[in-house]
Amino acid sequence: MTHVKNICCIGAGYVGGPTCAVIAYKCPDIKVTIVDVNAIRIAAWNSGRLPIYEPGLDEIVFARRNKNLFFSTEVEKAVNEADLIFVSVNTPTKKTGVGAGYAADLAYVESATRGIADVAKSSKIVVEKSTVPCRTAESMRTILEANSSDDIRFDILSNPEFLAEGTAINDLLYPDRVLIGALQTPEGLNAQKALVEVYAHWVPTERIITTNLWSSELSKLAANALLAQRISSVNALSAICEATGADIDEVAYACGRDARIGPKFLKASVGFGGSCFQKDILNLVYLSEQLNLPEVAAYWKQVVDLNEYQKKRFVSRIIKTLFNTITNKRIALLGFAFKKDTGDTRESAAITLCKNFIQENAKVRIYDPKVSSEQIYMDLSEPGIVDNTEEVKKHITITSSAYEAADNTDAIVIATEWDEFKTLDYEKIYDRMNKPAFIFDGRLILDASKLQNIGFRVHTIGRAA
Ligand code: NAD
Ligand code: UGA
């Protein structure tokens, strides 16, 4: 059986970085090198300020860096030295061409695979870590085999990642499960065993699930679709709550107490964000269409449509409440990240809110504890959002505290559930706002009755005003 001694991870992003740092931390006998074509990102991984914010990540990286954990741009060298290679590159939704707007862009996976085929001088286990459509491993195998010689073999495994941002380190240290799919051949099963042995350094073996390759690939898309579906379900119910006087937190709690339903992922919100839920569901929709399963495609598509509806609904409620116009009104937007405890803004609901506020000519003052001004300007200047940095700058001010953001505004909008927003001095904030002072809680984190006692007019997702 192969015993893995040297791991290379292609892609030093939100997944490759934390995942392989934890492997290095838990497996001091294995050398781990994380490589990326992005030299700035690699320099940051080698510096005192890591390129991503994730609680607990610094400690793990600083404990192992330059011992058995290395970050490098020398892709070729690291690939050659490794006996197991994770492919952890981005798989965004295609923007143009066949499948645009739905299919995953597999160009980065293919280029990493070709890179391995071009330089490998010994046999490798190649592991799909990126989230990919079902049967991608087949294309990878075809490319690798077409380029292999008699004395070099490539075995492909699927080992999708289930970490969530903000809790990545905890998720990696104590995973609910690790999933490893392999071809059901003696060589495939041998490779699977080698990767099981790596995880078994810290993951109890009953939590390591082994399956065939295609089940593993599909399980990743399925898990994200099921999680997002719960959020869209609860968000659909939140609209009924607002119209009836039922309270979505009470409904979610009552439903979640049923052991068959369970309490997690039932928090209503302004809409889910993040780099993966939407992309992976659209990917599943595309796959279903390709398989000539239009009813299945329509079923999953509705999860994304409902999410768009939820954001639109929240914006409409804000405009309607602010006397049907927000032109030249000042709005404090608290939170820009797609969830708390991360600086990641990909597909954040806050971006859609800002886009709509700018279209309505409002003046928006944004505060987020972890997102930089540059990132906010960049996100809002994207084509399809505002597409014009000057226009963005005319409407947006970035502040360094929630208090500064709220100064002289007409309304506060909570877009991200950062803990610090729960304990702000709202009396002080109220005094410095225009009256009537409104709060729109898109995350159900504030005590509405306390705020009403101060004088605020409070509107919460999933509750009647
Ligand atoms: P990311 O964009 O943060 O990182 C990907 C990195 O790969 C980039 O730094 C890019 O420069 C690098 N890269 C691309 N092609 C390369 C090549 N040929 N050689 C070397 N480097 C290359 O992406 P991410 O968030 O880490 O996601 C990676 C994959 O993991 C995606 O498929 C995603 O769906 C999946 N995933 C993400 C999360 C998450 O929380 N972000 C969780 C689970 C799974
Ligand atoms: C999600 C999954 O939870 C991970 O298992 C998966 O590995 C990852 O996607 C991925 O494939 O990228 P992530 O997007 O990092 O992780 O974060 P989540 O905690 O799932 O939150 C996603 C979005 O849903 C956030 O905007 C969050 O605020 C929102 N959300 C979450 C709700 O609105 N309500 C909830 O009850 C839970």
XYZ file of C-alpha atoms and ligand atoms in Angstrom:
546
model
C 0.000 0.000 0.000
C 1.162 3.556 -0.742
C 2.037 5.644 2.310
C 1.780 9.358 1.563
C 4.899 11.282 2.580
C 4.717 14.357 0.394
C 1.596 16.316 -0.491
C 1.222 19.152 -2.974
C -1.916 21.273 -3.083
C -2.570 23.263 -6.265
C -4.583 26.345 -5.273
C -3.845 28.409 -2.148
C -7.356 29.779 -1.711
C -10.051 29.559 0.939
C -10.046 25.766 0.685
C -6.503 24.751 -0.301
C -4.849 27.024 2.319
C -6.791 26.032 5.466
C -7.306 22.370 4.452
C -3.668 21.639 3.767
C -2.474 23.744 6.713
C -4.573 21.493 8.960
C -3.162 18.367 7.269
C 0.367 19.660 7.946
C -0.596 20.467 11.550
C -2.031 17.026 12.182
C 0.520 15.045 10.163
C 4.005 16.253 11.135
C 5.439 13.241 9.265
C 4.087 14.538 5.930
C 5.604 17.430 3.967
C 2.863 19.693 2.597
C 3.497 22.309 -0.101
C 0.696 24.612 -1.203
C 1.297 26.207 -4.582
C -0.491 28.885 -6.556
C 0.076 30.875 -9.740
C -0.904 33.990 -7.810
C 2.422 35.254 -6.430
C 0.776 37.960 -4.299
C -1.366 35.370 -2.558
C 1.648 33.123 -1.903
C 3.658 36.079 -0.551
C 0.793 36.808 1.855
C 0.712 33.157 3.015
C 4.434 33.522 3.740
C 3.965 36.816 5.616
C 2.639 37.803 9.031
C -0.714 38.746 7.504
C -2.355 35.768 5.826
C -4.455 36.432 2.712
C -7.683 35.191 4.273
C -9.265 35.817 7.641
C -10.419 32.653 9.375
C -10.562 32.226 13.168
C -7.749 29.914 14.362
C -5.966 29.825 10.982
C -2.984 31.986 11.992
C -2.076 29.695 14.906
C -2.138 26.566 12.714
C -0.118 28.148 9.887
C 2.443 29.824 12.150
C 2.928 26.545 14.078
C 3.886 24.527 10.964
C 5.109 27.018 8.337
C 8.632 26.275 7.098
C 8.668 23.072 9.181
C 6.452 20.719 7.167
C 4.190 23.364 5.610
C 5.382 25.440 2.656
C 3.780 28.006 0.354
C 5.319 28.426 -3.068
C 4.802 29.537 -6.660
C 7.048 26.710 -7.899
C 4.189 24.525 -9.065
C 6.319 22.213 -11.177
C 8.800 21.409 -8.419
C 6.116 20.740 -5.811
C 4.126 18.542 -8.215
C 7.225 16.513 -9.013
C 8.163 15.932 -5.393
C 4.658 14.945 -4.268
C 3.123 11.502 -4.153
C -0.375 12.945 -3.630
C -1.670 16.146 -5.240
C -4.826 17.993 -4.256
C -6.409 20.033 -7.037
C -8.088 22.852 -5.124
C -8.519 25.500 -7.792
C -11.535 27.731 -8.414
C -14.518 26.406 -10.384
C -16.653 29.511 -10.942
C -19.856 29.653 -12.962
C -19.089 30.079 -16.672
C -19.652 33.660 -17.821
C -19.664 33.047 -21.569
C -20.036 30.247 -24.088
C -21.939 26.994 -23.758
C -23.686 26.730 -20.386
C -22.950 30.387 -19.507
C -24.605 31.387 -16.245
C -25.010 27.755 -15.114
C -22.169 25.376 -15.892
C -18.968 25.302 -13.836
C -15.942 26.701 -15.609
C -13.532 23.780 -15.525
C -10.691 25.589 -17.277
C -8.655 25.913 -14.051
C -9.138 22.248 -13.160
C -8.079 21.234 -16.653
C -5.060 23.510 -16.657
C -3.928 22.160 -13.256
C -4.446 18.595 -14.524
C -2.465 19.259 -17.691
C 0.224 20.870 -15.546
C 0.520 17.635 -13.557
C 0.575 15.500 -16.707
C 3.280 17.685 -18.281
C 5.776 17.534 -15.450
C 5.179 14.351 -13.431
C 8.203 12.035 -13.419
C 6.706 9.482 -11.010
C 3.283 7.999 -10.204
C 0.816 10.296 -8.419
C -2.479 10.129 -6.619
C -4.450 13.118 -7.918
C -7.282 14.283 -5.667
C -10.189 16.451 -6.790
C -10.717 18.864 -3.912
C -12.484 21.493 -6.002
C -16.258 21.193 -6.326
C -16.923 19.806 -9.783
C -19.786 18.383 -11.819
C -20.378 14.667 -11.579
C -17.931 12.708 -13.810
C -15.227 15.397 -13.992
C -12.755 12.821 -12.685
C -13.249 10.947 -15.923
C -11.986 13.903 -17.981
C -9.059 14.346 -15.601
C -8.192 10.662 -15.929
C -8.375 10.817 -19.712
C -5.994 13.793 -19.818
C -3.574 12.222 -17.347
C -3.594 8.791 -18.975
C -3.091 10.239 -22.441
C 0.066 11.828 -21.136
C 1.416 9.064 -18.927
C 4.189 6.626 -19.756
C 4.349 2.908 -18.922
C 6.200 3.449 -15.669
C 4.029 6.337 -14.392
C 0.439 5.847 -13.308
C -2.133 8.339 -12.064
C -4.953 7.412 -9.714
C -7.790 9.879 -9.277
C -9.760 10.365 -6.094
C -12.630 12.673 -5.259
C -12.368 14.257 -1.816
C -14.775 17.218 -1.751
C -14.488 19.792 0.987
C -17.393 20.577 3.307
C -15.858 23.356 5.436
C -17.839 26.554 5.883
C -16.052 29.892 5.977
C -15.796 31.479 9.409
C -15.684 28.034 11.046
C -13.225 26.417 8.618
C -10.609 25.408 11.163
C -13.106 23.849 13.527
C -14.806 22.101 10.604
C -11.465 20.708 9.457
C -10.314 19.634 12.913
C -13.645 18.009 13.823
C -15.395 17.168 10.545
C -18.847 15.539 10.556
C -17.407 13.354 7.836
C -14.602 13.135 5.300
C -15.698 11.756 1.936
C -13.303 9.913 -0.358
C -14.499 8.499 -3.684
C -12.436 6.176 -5.854
C -12.730 3.985 -8.889
C -13.612 0.510 -7.678
C -10.452 -1.072 -9.071
C -7.591 -2.531 -6.985
C -5.450 0.530 -7.831
C -8.277 2.970 -7.088
C -9.002 1.298 -3.757
C -5.302 1.321 -2.909
C -5.149 5.083 -3.548
C -8.315 5.564 -1.469
C -6.684 3.701 1.440
C -3.623 5.958 1.205
C -5.760 9.093 1.599
C -7.827 7.485 4.373
C -4.536 6.930 6.204
C -3.718 10.665 5.954
C -7.055 11.744 7.465
C -6.927 8.959 10.058
C -4.129 10.937 11.765
C -6.944 12.892 13.447
C -10.366 11.928 12.063
C -12.046 8.890 13.678
C -12.303 6.206 10.987
C -16.088 5.885 11.399
C -16.266 9.470 10.113
C -14.326 8.693 6.945
C -16.787 7.645 4.261
C -15.517 5.779 1.196
C -17.652 5.597 -1.941
C -17.315 5.296 -5.671
C -16.004 8.350 -7.540
C -19.319 9.556 -8.941
C -21.219 9.322 -5.655
C -18.533 11.419 -4.014
C -18.628 14.090 -6.725
C -22.416 14.283 -6.665
C -22.637 14.258 -2.856
C -20.809 17.585 -2.729
C -23.266 19.329 -5.055
C -26.135 17.559 -3.285
C -25.036 18.654 0.204
C -24.809 22.313 -0.833
C -28.143 22.117 -2.655
C -29.846 20.607 0.388
C -28.371 23.218 2.735
C -29.349 26.117 0.479
C -32.784 24.606 -0.020
C -33.416 24.791 3.738
C -32.532 28.484 3.742
C -34.779 29.210 0.765
C -37.566 27.227 2.434
C -37.315 29.243 5.618
C -37.006 32.475 3.646
C -40.164 31.596 1.705
C -41.896 31.104 5.042
C -40.523 34.450 6.265
C -42.593 36.193 3.574
C -45.719 34.463 4.889
C -44.778 35.501 8.436
C -44.452 39.164 7.465
C -47.934 39.030 5.929
C -49.639 37.192 8.777
C -48.074 38.134 12.106
C -46.351 34.772 12.608
C -42.698 35.125 13.684
C -40.150 33.228 11.551
C -37.789 32.582 14.478
C -40.642 30.993 16.429
C -41.761 28.968 13.399
C -38.203 27.788 12.657
C -37.668 26.856 16.313
C -40.955 24.942 16.497
C -40.180 23.058 13.264
C -36.515 22.482 14.111
C -37.417 20.787 17.408
C -38.737 17.904 15.322
C -35.759 15.550 15.323
C -36.537 14.663 11.699
C -36.099 18.316 10.671
C -33.382 19.456 13.110
C -32.523 23.028 14.132
C -29.598 23.931 11.871
C -29.722 26.067 8.717
C -33.182 27.399 9.460
C -32.181 31.000 10.122
C -34.111 33.349 7.889
C -32.016 36.050 6.293
C -31.783 38.659 3.587
C -30.621 35.787 1.364
C -27.734 33.379 1.292
C -24.440 34.468 -0.231
C -20.980 32.973 -0.524
C -19.018 31.665 -3.443
C -20.624 28.244 -3.580
C -24.341 27.786 -2.891
C -25.576 29.599 -5.978
C -22.765 28.334 -8.206
C -23.167 24.719 -7.127
C -26.949 24.698 -7.482
C -26.715 26.249 -10.950
C -24.165 23.585 -11.734
C -26.664 20.931 -10.584
C -29.379 22.584 -12.665
C -27.117 22.442 -15.705
C -26.202 18.822 -15.045
C -29.909 17.920 -14.749
C -30.661 19.670 -18.032
C -27.790 17.897 -19.739
C -29.215 14.621 -18.477
C -32.575 15.587 -19.982
C -34.229 15.954 -16.586
C -36.006 19.339 -16.919
C -38.310 18.831 -13.904
C -35.311 18.129 -11.694
C -33.525 21.197 -13.068
C -36.587 23.404 -12.409
C -36.887 22.071 -8.851
C -33.344 23.093 -7.879
C -33.437 26.347 -9.874
C -36.273 27.513 -7.638
C -33.896 27.532 -4.640
C -31.799 30.208 -6.345
C -34.828 32.119 -7.675
C -36.314 32.306 -4.193
C -33.004 33.667 -2.901
C -33.090 36.478 -5.486
C -36.712 37.148 -4.551
C -35.800 37.410 -0.860
C -33.170 40.111 -1.544
C -35.573 42.009 -3.804
C -38.341 41.735 -1.237
C -36.108 43.192 1.485
C -35.108 46.131 -0.721
C -38.771 46.795 -1.601
C -39.728 46.751 2.063
C -37.007 49.287 2.858
C -38.059 51.643 0.047
C -41.754 51.333 0.847
C -41.157 51.978 4.546
C -38.987 55.024 3.826
C -42.042 56.699 2.279
C -41.531 55.173 -1.174
C -38.306 56.989 -1.950
C -34.719 56.707 -0.833
C -33.365 59.306 -3.278
C -30.651 61.262 -1.465
C -31.497 59.506 1.800
C -28.593 58.305 3.886
C -28.531 54.610 4.685
C -26.048 52.890 6.995
C -25.271 49.395 5.772
C -23.821 47.307 8.600
C -21.923 44.325 7.254
C -20.649 43.609 3.769
C -19.243 40.062 4.129
C -21.559 37.215 3.091
C -21.642 35.966 6.692
C -19.964 36.797 9.991
C -16.383 35.855 10.858
C -15.108 36.070 7.303
C -13.774 38.857 5.119
C -15.154 37.090 2.026
C -17.710 39.080 0.043
C -18.344 36.724 -2.878
C -22.074 36.771 -3.784
C -22.785 38.665 -0.566
C -26.394 39.856 -0.275
C -24.920 43.254 0.697
C -23.733 43.719 -2.897
C -27.281 43.358 -4.250
C -28.608 45.700 -1.567
C -26.012 48.359 -2.485
C -26.691 47.966 -6.189
C -30.379 48.666 -5.589
C -29.706 51.551 -3.184
C -27.384 53.174 -5.733
C -29.944 52.718 -8.523
C -32.422 54.552 -6.278
C -29.877 57.344 -5.725
C -29.432 56.797 -2.010
C -26.216 57.665 -0.158
C -24.865 54.527 1.486
C -22.445 54.452 4.410
C -20.888 51.009 4.811
C -19.147 49.452 7.781
C -17.754 45.922 7.970
C -15.169 44.863 10.561
C -13.228 42.610 8.156
C -13.808 43.794 4.591
C -11.419 46.406 3.159
C -12.597 49.553 1.342
C -10.749 48.407 -1.777
C -12.697 45.154 -1.775
C -16.036 46.971 -1.411
C -15.238 49.400 -4.237
C -14.056 46.526 -6.404
C -17.206 44.437 -5.781
C -19.531 47.337 -6.522
C -17.641 48.407 -9.632
C -18.062 44.957 -11.235
C -19.941 44.772 -14.538
C -23.591 44.065 -13.823
C -23.423 45.739 -10.409
C -22.678 49.445 -10.926
C -19.915 49.042 -13.486
C -18.454 52.491 -12.860
C -16.090 53.281 -9.993
C -16.832 57.043 -10.142
C -20.544 56.357 -9.803
C -19.854 54.021 -6.887
C -17.727 56.639 -5.149
C -20.472 59.222 -5.551
C -22.896 57.074 -3.595
C -20.788 55.072 -1.180
C -18.790 56.066 1.892
C -16.814 53.446 3.789
C -16.492 54.073 7.506
C -14.331 52.596 10.233
C -17.077 52.025 12.803
C -20.777 51.274 12.963
C -21.270 54.562 14.843
C -19.611 56.576 12.099
C -21.709 54.734 9.485
C -24.960 55.528 11.293
C -24.209 59.248 11.836
C -26.954 61.441 10.347
C -28.582 58.582 8.500
C -32.268 57.857 7.999
C -31.978 54.110 8.309
C -29.688 51.309 9.411
C -29.706 48.079 7.426
C -28.145 44.975 8.960
C -26.769 42.834 6.153
C -24.284 40.600 8.018
C -24.798 39.018 11.437
C -21.526 40.222 13.033
C -21.720 39.773 16.837
C -20.581 43.346 17.461
C -23.812 44.673 15.906
C -25.791 43.054 18.724
C -24.086 45.042 21.456
C -23.762 48.521 19.939
C -24.888 51.481 22.047
C -28.131 51.996 20.123
C -29.210 54.942 22.332
C -26.100 56.820 21.246
C -26.753 55.831 17.633
C -30.409 56.891 17.821
C -29.461 60.331 19.111
C -27.248 60.924 16.090
C -29.708 59.747 13.413
C -32.354 61.639 11.458
C -35.889 61.108 12.768
C -37.898 59.003 12.351
C -34.985 56.581 12.682
C -35.446 53.182 11.048
C -33.660 49.860 11.507
C -34.050 47.022 9.011
C -32.736 43.828 10.494
C -31.939 41.421 7.656
C -30.407 38.883 10.023
C -32.777 38.736 13.018
C -29.997 39.563 15.455
C -31.418 42.618 17.240
C -33.804 42.910 20.178
C -36.644 44.732 18.420
C -38.601 45.685 21.546
C -35.523 47.237 23.200
C -34.899 49.289 20.063
C -38.554 50.327 19.856
C -38.326 51.562 23.450
C -35.421 53.770 22.416
C -37.595 55.212 19.633
C -36.477 53.256 16.569
C -38.958 51.981 13.993
C -37.856 48.402 13.575
C -38.455 46.137 10.594
C -37.226 42.574 10.810
C -37.144 39.853 8.162
C -39.887 37.345 8.922
C -41.854 39.577 11.291
C -44.716 41.945 10.614
C -43.751 45.582 11.314
P -10.130 30.472 -4.476
O -10.462 31.253 -5.674
O -10.047 31.141 -3.146
O -8.725 29.723 -4.686
C -8.373 29.041 -5.846
C -6.895 29.312 -6.129
O -6.464 28.466 -7.193
C -6.589 30.740 -6.596
O -5.686 31.352 -5.691
C -5.985 30.576 -8.002
O -4.943 31.486 -8.283
C -5.457 29.160 -7.921
N -5.280 28.516 -9.230
C -6.162 28.437 -10.271
N -5.637 27.717 -11.267
C -4.386 27.347 -10.891
C -3.354 26.580 -11.494
N -3.494 26.018 -12.699
N -2.183 26.408 -10.814
C -2.021 26.948 -9.585
N -2.966 27.674 -8.949
C -4.149 27.861 -9.589
O -11.184 29.275 -4.416
P -11.697 28.486 -3.112
O -12.743 29.263 -2.402
O -10.497 27.983 -2.349
O -12.440 27.256 -3.806
C -11.718 26.239 -4.444
C -12.678 25.106 -4.752
O -13.213 24.567 -3.537
C -13.889 25.530 -5.596
O -14.216 24.471 -6.461
C -14.993 25.688 -4.559
O -16.274 25.435 -5.094
C -14.648 24.616 -3.544
N -15.100 24.879 -2.172
C -15.006 26.124 -1.643
C -15.375 26.346 -0.305
C -15.260 27.711 0.337
O -15.693 27.854 1.464
N -14.699 28.714 -0.302
C -15.810 25.270 0.480
C -15.883 24.004 -0.104
C -15.506 23.801 -1.432
C -21.260 26.415 2.606
C -21.540 25.068 3.266
O -22.092 25.288 4.573
C -20.262 24.251 3.383
O -20.545 22.953 3.917
C -19.630 24.099 1.983
O -18.403 23.412 2.074
C -19.385 25.490 1.394
O -20.654 26.207 1.336
C -18.857 25.460 0.001
O -19.016 24.476 -0.695
O -18.332 26.505 -0.351
P -20.279 28.754 3.399
O -20.872 29.259 2.136
O -18.871 29.080 3.696
O -20.396 27.149 3.459
O -21.134 29.282 4.627
P -22.572 28.891 5.216
O -22.471 28.895 6.683
O -23.131 27.679 4.600
O -23.452 30.159 4.800
C -23.796 30.400 3.454
C -24.800 31.537 3.393
O -26.058 31.123 3.923
C -24.384 32.763 4.209
O -24.738 33.931 3.531
C -25.198 32.613 5.480
O -25.420 33.836 6.130
C -26.484 32.032 4.930
N -27.277 31.274 5.934
C -26.754 30.181 6.536
C -28.577 31.682 6.203
O -29.077 32.672 5.655
N -29.309 30.955 7.116
C -28.813 29.846 7.738
O -29.551 29.228 8.547
C -27.507 29.455 7.437
